[in-house]
Coordinates of C-alpha atoms and ligand atoms in Angstrom, one line a residue:
X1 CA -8.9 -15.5 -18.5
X2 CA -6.7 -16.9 -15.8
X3 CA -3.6 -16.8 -14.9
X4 CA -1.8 -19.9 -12.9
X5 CA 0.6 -22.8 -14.7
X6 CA -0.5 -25.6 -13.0
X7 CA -0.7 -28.3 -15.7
X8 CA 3.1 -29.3 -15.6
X9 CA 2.8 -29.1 -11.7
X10 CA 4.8 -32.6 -10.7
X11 CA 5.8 -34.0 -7.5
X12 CA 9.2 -33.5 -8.5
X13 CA 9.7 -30.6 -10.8
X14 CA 13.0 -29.9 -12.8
X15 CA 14.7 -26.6 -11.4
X16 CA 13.1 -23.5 -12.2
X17 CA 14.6 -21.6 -15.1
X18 CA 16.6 -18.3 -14.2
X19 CA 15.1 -15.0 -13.0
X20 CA 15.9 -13.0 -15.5
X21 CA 13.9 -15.6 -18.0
X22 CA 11.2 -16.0 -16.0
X23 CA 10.2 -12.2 -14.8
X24 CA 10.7 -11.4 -18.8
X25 CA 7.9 -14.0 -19.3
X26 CA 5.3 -12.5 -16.3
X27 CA 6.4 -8.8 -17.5
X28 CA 5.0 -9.7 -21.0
X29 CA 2.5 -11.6 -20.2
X30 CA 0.4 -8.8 -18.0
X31 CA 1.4 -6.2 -20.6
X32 CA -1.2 -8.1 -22.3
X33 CA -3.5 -9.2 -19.6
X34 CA -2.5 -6.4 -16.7
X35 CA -5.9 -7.6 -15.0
X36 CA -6.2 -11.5 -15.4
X37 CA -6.3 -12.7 -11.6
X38 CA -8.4 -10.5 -10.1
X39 CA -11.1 -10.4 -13.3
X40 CA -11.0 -14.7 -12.4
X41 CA -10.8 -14.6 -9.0
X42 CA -12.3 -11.3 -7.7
X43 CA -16.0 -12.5 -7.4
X44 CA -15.2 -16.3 -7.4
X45 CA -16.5 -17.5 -4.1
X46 CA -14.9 -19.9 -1.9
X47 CA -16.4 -22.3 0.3
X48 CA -18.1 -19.9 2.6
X49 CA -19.1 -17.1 0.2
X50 CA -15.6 -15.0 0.5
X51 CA -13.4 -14.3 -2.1
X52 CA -9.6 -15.2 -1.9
X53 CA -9.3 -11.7 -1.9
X54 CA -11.4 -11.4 1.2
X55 CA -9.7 -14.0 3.2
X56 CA -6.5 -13.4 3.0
X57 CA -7.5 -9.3 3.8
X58 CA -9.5 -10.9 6.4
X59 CA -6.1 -12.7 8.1
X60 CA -4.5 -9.7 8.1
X61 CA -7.4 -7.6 10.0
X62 CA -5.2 -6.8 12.8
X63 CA -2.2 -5.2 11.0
X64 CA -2.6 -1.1 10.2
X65 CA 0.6 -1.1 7.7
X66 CA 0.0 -3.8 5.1
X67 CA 2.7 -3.9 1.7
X68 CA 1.5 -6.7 -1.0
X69 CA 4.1 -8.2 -3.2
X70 CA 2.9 -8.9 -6.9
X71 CA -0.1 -6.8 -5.9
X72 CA -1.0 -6.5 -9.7
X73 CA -3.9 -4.3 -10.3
X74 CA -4.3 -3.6 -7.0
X75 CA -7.8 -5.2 -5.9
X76 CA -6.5 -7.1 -3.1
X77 CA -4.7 -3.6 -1.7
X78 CA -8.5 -1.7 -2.3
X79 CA -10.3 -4.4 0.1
X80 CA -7.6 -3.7 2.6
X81 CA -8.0 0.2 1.8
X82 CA -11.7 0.0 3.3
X83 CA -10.5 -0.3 6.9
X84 CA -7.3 1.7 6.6
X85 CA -5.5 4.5 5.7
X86 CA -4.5 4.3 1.9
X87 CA -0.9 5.6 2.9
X88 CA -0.4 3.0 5.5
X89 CA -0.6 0.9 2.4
X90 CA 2.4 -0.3 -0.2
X91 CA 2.0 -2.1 -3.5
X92 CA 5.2 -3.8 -5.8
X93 CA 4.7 -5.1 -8.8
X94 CA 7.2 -6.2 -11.6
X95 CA 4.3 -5.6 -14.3
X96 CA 4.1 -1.8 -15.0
X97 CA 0.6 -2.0 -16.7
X98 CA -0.7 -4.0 -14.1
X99 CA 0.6 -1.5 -11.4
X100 CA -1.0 1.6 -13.7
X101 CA -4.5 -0.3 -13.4
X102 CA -3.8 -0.1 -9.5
X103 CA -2.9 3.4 -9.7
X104 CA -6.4 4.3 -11.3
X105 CA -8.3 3.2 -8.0
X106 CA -9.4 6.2 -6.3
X107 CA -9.2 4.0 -2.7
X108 CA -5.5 3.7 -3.5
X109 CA -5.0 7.5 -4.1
X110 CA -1.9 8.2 -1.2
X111 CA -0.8 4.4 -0.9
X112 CA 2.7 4.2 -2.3
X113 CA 2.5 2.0 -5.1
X114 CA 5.8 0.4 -7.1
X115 CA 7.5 -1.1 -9.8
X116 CA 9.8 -2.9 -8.8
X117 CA 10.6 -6.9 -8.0
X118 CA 9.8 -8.3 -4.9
X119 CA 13.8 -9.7 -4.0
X120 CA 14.8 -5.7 -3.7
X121 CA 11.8 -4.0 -1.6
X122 CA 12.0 0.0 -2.4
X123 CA 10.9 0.3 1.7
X124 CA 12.6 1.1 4.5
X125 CA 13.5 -2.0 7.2
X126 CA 10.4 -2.7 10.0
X127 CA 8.1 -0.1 8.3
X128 CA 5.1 -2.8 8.0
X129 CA 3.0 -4.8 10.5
X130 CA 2.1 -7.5 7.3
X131 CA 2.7 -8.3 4.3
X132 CA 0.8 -10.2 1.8
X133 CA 1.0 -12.0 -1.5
X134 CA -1.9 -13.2 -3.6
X135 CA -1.3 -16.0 -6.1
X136 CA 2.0 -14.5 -6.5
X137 CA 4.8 -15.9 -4.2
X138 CA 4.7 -18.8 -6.0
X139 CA 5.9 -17.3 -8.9
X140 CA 8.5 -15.5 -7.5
X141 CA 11.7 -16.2 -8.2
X142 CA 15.0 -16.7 -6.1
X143 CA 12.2 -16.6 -3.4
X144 CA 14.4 -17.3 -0.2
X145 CA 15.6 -13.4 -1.1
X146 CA 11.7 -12.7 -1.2
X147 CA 11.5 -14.0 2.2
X148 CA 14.2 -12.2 3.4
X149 CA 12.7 -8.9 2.2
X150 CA 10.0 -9.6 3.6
X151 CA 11.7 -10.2 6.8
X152 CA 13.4 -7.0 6.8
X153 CA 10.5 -4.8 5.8
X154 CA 8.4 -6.5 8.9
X155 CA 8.4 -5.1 12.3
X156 CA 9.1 -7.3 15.1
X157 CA 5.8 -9.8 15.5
X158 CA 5.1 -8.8 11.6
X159 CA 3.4 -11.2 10.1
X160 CA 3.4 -13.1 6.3
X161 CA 0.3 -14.1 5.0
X162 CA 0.0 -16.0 1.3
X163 CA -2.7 -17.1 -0.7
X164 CA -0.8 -19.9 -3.1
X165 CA -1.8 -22.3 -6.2
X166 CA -2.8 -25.4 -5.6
X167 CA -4.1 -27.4 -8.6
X168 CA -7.7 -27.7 -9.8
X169 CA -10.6 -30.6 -9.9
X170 CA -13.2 -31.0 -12.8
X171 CA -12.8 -29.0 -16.2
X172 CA -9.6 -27.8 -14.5
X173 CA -8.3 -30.9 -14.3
X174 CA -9.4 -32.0 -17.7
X175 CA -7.7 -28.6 -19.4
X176 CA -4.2 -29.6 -17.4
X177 CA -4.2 -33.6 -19.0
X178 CA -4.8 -32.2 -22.9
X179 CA -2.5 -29.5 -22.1
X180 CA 0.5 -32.3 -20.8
X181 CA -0.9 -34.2 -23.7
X182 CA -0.4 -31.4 -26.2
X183 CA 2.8 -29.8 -25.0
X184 CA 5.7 -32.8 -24.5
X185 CA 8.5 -32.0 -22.2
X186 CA 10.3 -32.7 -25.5
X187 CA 8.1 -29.3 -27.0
X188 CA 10.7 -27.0 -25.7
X189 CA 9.5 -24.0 -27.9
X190 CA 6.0 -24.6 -26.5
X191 CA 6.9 -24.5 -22.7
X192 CA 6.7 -20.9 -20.8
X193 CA 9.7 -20.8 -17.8
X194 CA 9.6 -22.9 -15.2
X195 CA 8.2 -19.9 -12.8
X196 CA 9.1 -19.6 -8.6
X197 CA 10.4 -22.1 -6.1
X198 CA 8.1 -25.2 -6.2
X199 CA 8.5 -24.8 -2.2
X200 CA 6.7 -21.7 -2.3
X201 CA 3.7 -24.6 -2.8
X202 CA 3.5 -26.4 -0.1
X203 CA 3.4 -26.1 4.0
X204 CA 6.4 -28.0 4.3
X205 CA 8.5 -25.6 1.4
X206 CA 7.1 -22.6 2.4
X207 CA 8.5 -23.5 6.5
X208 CA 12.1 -24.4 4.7
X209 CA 11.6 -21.3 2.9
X210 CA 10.5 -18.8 5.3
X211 CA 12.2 -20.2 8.8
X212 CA 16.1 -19.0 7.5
X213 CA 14.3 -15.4 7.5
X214 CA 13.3 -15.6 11.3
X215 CA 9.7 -16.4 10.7
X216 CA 7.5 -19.2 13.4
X217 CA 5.8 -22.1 11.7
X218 CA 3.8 -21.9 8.9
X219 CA -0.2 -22.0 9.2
X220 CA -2.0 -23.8 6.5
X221 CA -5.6 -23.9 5.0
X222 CA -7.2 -24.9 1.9
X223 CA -10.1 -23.1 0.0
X224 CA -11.7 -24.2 -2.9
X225 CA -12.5 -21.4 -5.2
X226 CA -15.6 -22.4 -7.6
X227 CA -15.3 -21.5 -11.3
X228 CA -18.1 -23.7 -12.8
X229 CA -20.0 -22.3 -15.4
X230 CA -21.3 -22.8 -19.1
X231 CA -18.4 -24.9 -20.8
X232 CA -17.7 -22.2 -23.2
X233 CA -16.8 -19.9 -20.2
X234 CA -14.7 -22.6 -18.3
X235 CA -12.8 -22.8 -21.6
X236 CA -11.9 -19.0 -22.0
X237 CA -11.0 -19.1 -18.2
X238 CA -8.6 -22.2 -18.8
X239 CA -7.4 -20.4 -22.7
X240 CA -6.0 -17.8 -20.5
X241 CA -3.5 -19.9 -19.2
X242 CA 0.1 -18.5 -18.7
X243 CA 0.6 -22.2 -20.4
X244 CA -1.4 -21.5 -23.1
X245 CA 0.5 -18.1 -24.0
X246 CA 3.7 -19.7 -26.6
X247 CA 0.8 -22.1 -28.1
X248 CA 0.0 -21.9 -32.1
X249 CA -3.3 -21.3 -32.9
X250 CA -4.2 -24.0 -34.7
X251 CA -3.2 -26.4 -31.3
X252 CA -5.5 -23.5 -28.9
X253 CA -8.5 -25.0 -31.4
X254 CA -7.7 -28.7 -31.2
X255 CA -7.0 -28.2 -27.0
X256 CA -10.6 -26.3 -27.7
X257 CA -12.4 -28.8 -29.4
X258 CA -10.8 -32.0 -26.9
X259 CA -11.8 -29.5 -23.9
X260 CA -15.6 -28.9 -25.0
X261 CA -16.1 -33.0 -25.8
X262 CA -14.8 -33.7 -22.5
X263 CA -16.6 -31.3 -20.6
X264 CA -19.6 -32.8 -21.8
X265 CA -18.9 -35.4 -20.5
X266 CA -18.4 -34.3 -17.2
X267 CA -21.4 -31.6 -17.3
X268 CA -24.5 -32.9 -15.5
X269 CA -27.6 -32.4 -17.9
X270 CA -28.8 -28.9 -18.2
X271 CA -26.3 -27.6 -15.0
X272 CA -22.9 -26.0 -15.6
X273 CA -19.7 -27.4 -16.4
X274 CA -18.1 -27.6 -12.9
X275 CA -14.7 -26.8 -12.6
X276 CA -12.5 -25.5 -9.4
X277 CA -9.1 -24.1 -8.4
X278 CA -7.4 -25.4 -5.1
X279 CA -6.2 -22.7 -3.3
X280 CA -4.2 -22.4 0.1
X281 CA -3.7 -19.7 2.5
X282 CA -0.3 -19.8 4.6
X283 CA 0.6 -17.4 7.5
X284 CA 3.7 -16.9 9.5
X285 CA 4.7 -14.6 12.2
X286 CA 8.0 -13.3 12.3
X287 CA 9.8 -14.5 15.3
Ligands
LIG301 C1 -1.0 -14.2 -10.9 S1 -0.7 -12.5 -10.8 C2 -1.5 -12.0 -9.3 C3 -1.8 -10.5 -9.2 C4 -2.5 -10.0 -7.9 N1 -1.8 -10.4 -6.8 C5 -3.9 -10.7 -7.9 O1 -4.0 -11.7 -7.3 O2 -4.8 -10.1 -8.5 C6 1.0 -12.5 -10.2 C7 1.6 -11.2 -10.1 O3 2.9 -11.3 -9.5 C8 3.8 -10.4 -10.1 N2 5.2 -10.9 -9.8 C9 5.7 -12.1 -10.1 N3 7.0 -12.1 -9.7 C10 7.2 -10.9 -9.1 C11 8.4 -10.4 -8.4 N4 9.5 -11.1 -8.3 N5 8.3 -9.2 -7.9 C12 7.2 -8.4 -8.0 N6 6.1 -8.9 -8.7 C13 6.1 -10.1 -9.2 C14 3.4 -10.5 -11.6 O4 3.9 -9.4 -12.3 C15 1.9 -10.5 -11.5 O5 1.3 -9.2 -11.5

């Protein structure tokens, strides 16, 4: 299963839809599927063997208080539990069965873990030295309140640090052109919400975004996160699509069959089906 709506990604997208619509989409959504990201991404290695997990706990080494917003089920907040005290830590999520799935970690016993939405942190002003968001600031809506938040529950010199979509290459790819194919702009019933501030997305957005709060300059890698695998696994990863969610099942089996043809034909004989998701990472001290 995954987890990211990437295939209507334009240069220009229309205007997200409103909050309210789109955090009633995400809090359904992981009712069902409280553990998507972290069962995709959680042992998908990026370029140098790490995790996206591991690299963004990796830039925030230096900070002791650490809060995540959208921290899910809570995998990103146990790899930072390892080299700190599980109460300097802080979780929010909006989904409440994603947030019991964190709760059930035995590393996390002590850290204070929330529902709750990331524009309205339940914390107390300067009480962090980072904070940290993994494939879910992007999502966020009315996100210049998120950065203000985040902002306020920094201390002095805090810093931000995001890992963010970014697109796919191979079967990815391939999945995202059937699924524009399949699902018209006009195919209004079809569409999820338009999720988070397309800005959240790029160096340049997230800088606009995130300077009004008082934070420096945005720092900006990519990482390539490899999901290849037998085509029959590439396809339930892509099937798990927020995308895919509103989508009769009779169009899931013609996407299906279209997907496994193509991926074929991208598959080199007898290796796996190759397929990868663009991630970047994005930090930000607070002035
Ligand atoms: C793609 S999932 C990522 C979960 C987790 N960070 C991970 O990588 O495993 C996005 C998460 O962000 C949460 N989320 C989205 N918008 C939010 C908001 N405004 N406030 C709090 N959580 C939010 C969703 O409920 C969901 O759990």
């Amino acid at each position: 299963m995954s987890f990211v709506t990437a295939a209507f990604a334009s240069p220009s997208p229309p205007p997200p839809d409103d909050a309210g619509v789109q955090e009633a989409f995400l809090r359904a959504f992981h009712a069902e599927h409280p553990d998507v990201t972290s069962q995709l991404l959680g042992r998908a290695g990026t370029g140098d063997g790490r995790s996206s997990y591991r690299v963004l706990a990796d830039l925030v080494a230096g900070a002791r208080r650490v809060v995540e917003l959208g921290c899910g089920d809570g995998l990103l907040l146990e790899l930072l539990a390892r080299e700190r005290d599980p109460a300097d830590l802080a979780g929010v999520d909006l989904s409440p069965q994603a947030l019991a799935l964190a709760r059930r970690r035995p590393a996390l016993a002590g850290a204070r873990l929330r529902v709750g939405r990331a524009q309205e942190l339940p914390f107390a002003d300067g009480s962090f030295d980072a904070c940290v968001a993994h494939m879910a600031l992007m999502l966020m809506a009315q996100a210049d309140r998120v950065a203000a938040e985040a902002a306020r529950v920094l201390a002095p010199g805090g810093l931000l640090a995001c890992v963010v979509g970014g697109g796919g290459e191979g079967a990815y790819e391939v999945f995202a052109a059937l699924l524009r194919r399949a699902v018209p702009p006009e195919a209004g019933p079809l569409r999820i919400p338009r999720l988070g501030d397309p800005r959240a997305r790029t160096r340049e957005g997230l800088d606009e975004l995130l300077a009004p709060a008082g934070f420096g300059p945005v720092a900006w890698a990519t990482l390539r996160v490899d999901l290849s695998g037998p085509a029959e696994r590439v396809w339930e990863s892509m099937a798990g699509m927020y995308d895919v969610r509103p989508l009769p099942p009779d169009l899931v089996t013609e996407v299906r069959g279209a997907f496994l043809a193509q991926a074929a034909a991208i598959t080199p004989p007898g290796g796996p089906t190759p397929c990868g998701m663009v991630l970047h990472t994005a930090h930000a001290r607070l002035g």
